[in-house]
CSV table of C-alpha atoms in Angstrom, one decimal:
chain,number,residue,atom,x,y,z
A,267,UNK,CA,0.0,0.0,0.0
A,268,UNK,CA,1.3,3.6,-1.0
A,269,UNK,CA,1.5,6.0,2.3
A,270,UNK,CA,1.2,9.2,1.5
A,271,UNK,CA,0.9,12.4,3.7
A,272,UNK,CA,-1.4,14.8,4.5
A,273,UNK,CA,-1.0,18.7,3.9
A,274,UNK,CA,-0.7,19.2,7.4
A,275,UNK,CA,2.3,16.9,8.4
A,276,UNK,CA,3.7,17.5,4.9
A,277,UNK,CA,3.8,21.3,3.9
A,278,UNK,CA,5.0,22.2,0.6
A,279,UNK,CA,6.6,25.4,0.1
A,280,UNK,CA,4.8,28.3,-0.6
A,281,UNK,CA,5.1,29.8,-4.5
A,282,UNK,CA,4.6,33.3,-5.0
A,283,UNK,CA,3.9,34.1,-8.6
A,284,UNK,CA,2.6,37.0,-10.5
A,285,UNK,CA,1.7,36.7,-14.1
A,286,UNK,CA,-0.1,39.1,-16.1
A,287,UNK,CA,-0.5,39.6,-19.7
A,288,UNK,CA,0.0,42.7,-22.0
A,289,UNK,CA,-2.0,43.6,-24.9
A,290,UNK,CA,-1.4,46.5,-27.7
A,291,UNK,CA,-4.4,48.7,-28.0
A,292,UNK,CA,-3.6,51.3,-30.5
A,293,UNK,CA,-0.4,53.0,-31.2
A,294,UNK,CA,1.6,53.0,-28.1
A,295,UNK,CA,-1.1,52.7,-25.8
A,296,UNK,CA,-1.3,48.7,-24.2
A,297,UNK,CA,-3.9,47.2,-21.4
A,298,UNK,CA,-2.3,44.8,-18.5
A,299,UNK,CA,-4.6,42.4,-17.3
A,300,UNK,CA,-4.2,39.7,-14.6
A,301,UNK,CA,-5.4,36.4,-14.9
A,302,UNK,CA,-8.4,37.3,-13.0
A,303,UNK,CA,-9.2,40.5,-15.1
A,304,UNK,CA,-7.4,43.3,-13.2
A,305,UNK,CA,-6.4,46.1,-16.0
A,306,UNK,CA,-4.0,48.8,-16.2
A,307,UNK,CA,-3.3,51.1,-19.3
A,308,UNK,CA,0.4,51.9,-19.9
A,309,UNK,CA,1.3,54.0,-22.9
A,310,UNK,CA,4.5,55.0,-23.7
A,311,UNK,CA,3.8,57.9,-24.8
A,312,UNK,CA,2.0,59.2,-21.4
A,313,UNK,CA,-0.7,60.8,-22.9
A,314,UNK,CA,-3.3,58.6,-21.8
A,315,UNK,CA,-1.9,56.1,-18.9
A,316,UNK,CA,1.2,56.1,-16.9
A,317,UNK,CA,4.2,55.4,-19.2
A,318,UNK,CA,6.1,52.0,-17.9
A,319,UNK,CA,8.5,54.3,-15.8
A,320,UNK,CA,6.2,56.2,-14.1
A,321,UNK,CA,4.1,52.9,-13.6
A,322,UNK,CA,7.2,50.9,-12.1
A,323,UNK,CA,7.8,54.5,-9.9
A,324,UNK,CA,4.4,54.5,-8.9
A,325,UNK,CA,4.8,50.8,-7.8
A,326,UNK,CA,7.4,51.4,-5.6
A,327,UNK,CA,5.9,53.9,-3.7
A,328,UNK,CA,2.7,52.5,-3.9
A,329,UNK,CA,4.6,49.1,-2.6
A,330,UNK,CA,6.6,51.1,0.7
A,331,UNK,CA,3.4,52.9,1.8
A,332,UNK,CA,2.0,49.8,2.1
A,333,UNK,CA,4.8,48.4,3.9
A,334,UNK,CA,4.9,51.9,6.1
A,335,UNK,CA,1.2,51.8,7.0
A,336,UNK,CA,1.1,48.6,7.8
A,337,UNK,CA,3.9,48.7,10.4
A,338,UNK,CA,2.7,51.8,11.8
A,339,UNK,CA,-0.6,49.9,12.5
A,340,UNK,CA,0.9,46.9,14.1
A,341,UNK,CA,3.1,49.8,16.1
A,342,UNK,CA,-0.4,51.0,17.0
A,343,UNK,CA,0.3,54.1,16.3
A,344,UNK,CA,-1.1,54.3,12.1
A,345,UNK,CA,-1.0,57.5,10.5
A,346,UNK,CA,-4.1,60.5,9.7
A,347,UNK,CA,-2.5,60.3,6.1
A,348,UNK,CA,0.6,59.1,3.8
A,349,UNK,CA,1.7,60.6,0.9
A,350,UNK,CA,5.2,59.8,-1.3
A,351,UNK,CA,6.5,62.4,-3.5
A,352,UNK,CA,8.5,60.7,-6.1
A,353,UNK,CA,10.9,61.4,-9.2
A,354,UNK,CA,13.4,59.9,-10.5
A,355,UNK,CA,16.6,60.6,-12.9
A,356,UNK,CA,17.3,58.0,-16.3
A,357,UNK,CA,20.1,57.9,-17.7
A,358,UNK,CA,20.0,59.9,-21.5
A,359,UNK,CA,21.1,56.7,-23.6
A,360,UNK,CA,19.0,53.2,-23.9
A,361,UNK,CA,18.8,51.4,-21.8
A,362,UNK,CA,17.1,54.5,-19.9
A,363,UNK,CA,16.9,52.7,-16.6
A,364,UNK,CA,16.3,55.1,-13.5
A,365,UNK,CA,20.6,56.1,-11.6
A,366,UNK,CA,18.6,57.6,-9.1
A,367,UNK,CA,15.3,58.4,-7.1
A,368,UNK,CA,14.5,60.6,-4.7
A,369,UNK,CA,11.5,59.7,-2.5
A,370,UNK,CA,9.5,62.6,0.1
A,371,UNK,CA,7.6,60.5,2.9
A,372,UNK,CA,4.8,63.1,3.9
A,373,UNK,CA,3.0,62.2,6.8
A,374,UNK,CA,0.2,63.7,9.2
A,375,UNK,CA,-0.7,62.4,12.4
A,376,UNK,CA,0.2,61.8,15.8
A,377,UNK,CA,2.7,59.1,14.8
A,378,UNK,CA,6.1,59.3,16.6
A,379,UNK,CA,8.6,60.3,14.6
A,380,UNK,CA,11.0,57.4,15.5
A,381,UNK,CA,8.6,54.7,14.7
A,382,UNK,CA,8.0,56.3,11.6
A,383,UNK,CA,11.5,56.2,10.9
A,384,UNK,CA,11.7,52.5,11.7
A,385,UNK,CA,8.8,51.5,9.2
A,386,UNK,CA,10.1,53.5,6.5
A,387,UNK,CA,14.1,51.9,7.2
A,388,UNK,CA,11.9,48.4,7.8
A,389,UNK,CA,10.3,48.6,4.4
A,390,UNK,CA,13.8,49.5,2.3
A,391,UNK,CA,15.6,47.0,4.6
A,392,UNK,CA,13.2,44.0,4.8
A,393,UNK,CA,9.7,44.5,3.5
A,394,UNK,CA,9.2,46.2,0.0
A,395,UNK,CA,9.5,43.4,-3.0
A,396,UNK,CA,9.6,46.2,-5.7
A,397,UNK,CA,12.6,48.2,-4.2
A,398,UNK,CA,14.2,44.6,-3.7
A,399,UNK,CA,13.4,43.9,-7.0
A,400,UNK,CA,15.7,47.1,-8.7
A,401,UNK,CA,19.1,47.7,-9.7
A,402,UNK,CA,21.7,47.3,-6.9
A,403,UNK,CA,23.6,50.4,-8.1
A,404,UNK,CA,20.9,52.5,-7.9
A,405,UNK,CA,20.8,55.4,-5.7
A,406,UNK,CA,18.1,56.2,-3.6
A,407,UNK,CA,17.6,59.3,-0.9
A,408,UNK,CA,14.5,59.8,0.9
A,409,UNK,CA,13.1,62.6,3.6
A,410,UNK,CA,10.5,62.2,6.1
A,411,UNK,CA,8.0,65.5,6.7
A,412,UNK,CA,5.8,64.7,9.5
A,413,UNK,CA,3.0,66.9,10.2
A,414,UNK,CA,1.4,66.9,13.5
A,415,UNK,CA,-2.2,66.9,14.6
């Protein structure tokens, strides 16, 4: 007789996966959809959607305020609001991969201003896939502005 185990006394790995699929639409204009039908416009021209590089910027900030509000829950102490201010220099010849970013944390709230320093280190050190996911030579500055009240 086979033995075989049961999920519980047997766990496989877990596999985190993303796939997605893009589609063109009309000149440089193209829809992302998920499997399950999530859709995004990019066009790389940016007159209708987010061009690629704003999309990936906005995904990396989208990605650490996350990471920063959820750690500031779990600190107890979450913020009123949270706002990044992003931009980013390329580099003027293909490939025109982003050499730096610089990245304004704007926060309101009563929020201590050292645990808010802690989620935002946490999420660059430990947490935030996307920033884990870029070039290791590329620069990165950020400020924190918290706002009181």
């Amino acid at each position: 007789m086979k033995s075989t185990k049961s999920p519980e006394t047997n766990p496989q790995p877990k596999k985190t996966t993303n796939a997605l699929s893009v589609a063109w639409k009309e000149g440089m204009l193209f829809e992302a959809a998920t499997a399950d039908g999530r859709t995004t416009l990019l066009d790389g021209d940016s007159r209708r959607a987010l061009s690629p590089m704003d999309a990936l910027l906005s995904s990396l900030c989208g990605c650490m305020a996350i990471d920063v509000v959820t750690i500031l829950e779990k600190m107890r102490v979450p913020p009123r609001s949270l706002r990044i201010d992003a931009s980013g220099r390329r580099r003027d010849e293909p490939p025109r991969y982003f050499t730096h970013l610089s990245l304004e944390f704007v926060v309101e709230g009563d929020t201590p201003r050292d645990k808010l320093e802690r989620a935002v280190r946490l999420s660059f050190e430990t947490y935030c896939s996307v920033f884990h996911t870029l070039r290791p030579d590329l620069e990165v500055e950020h400020t924190i502005t918290l706002r009181k009240g």
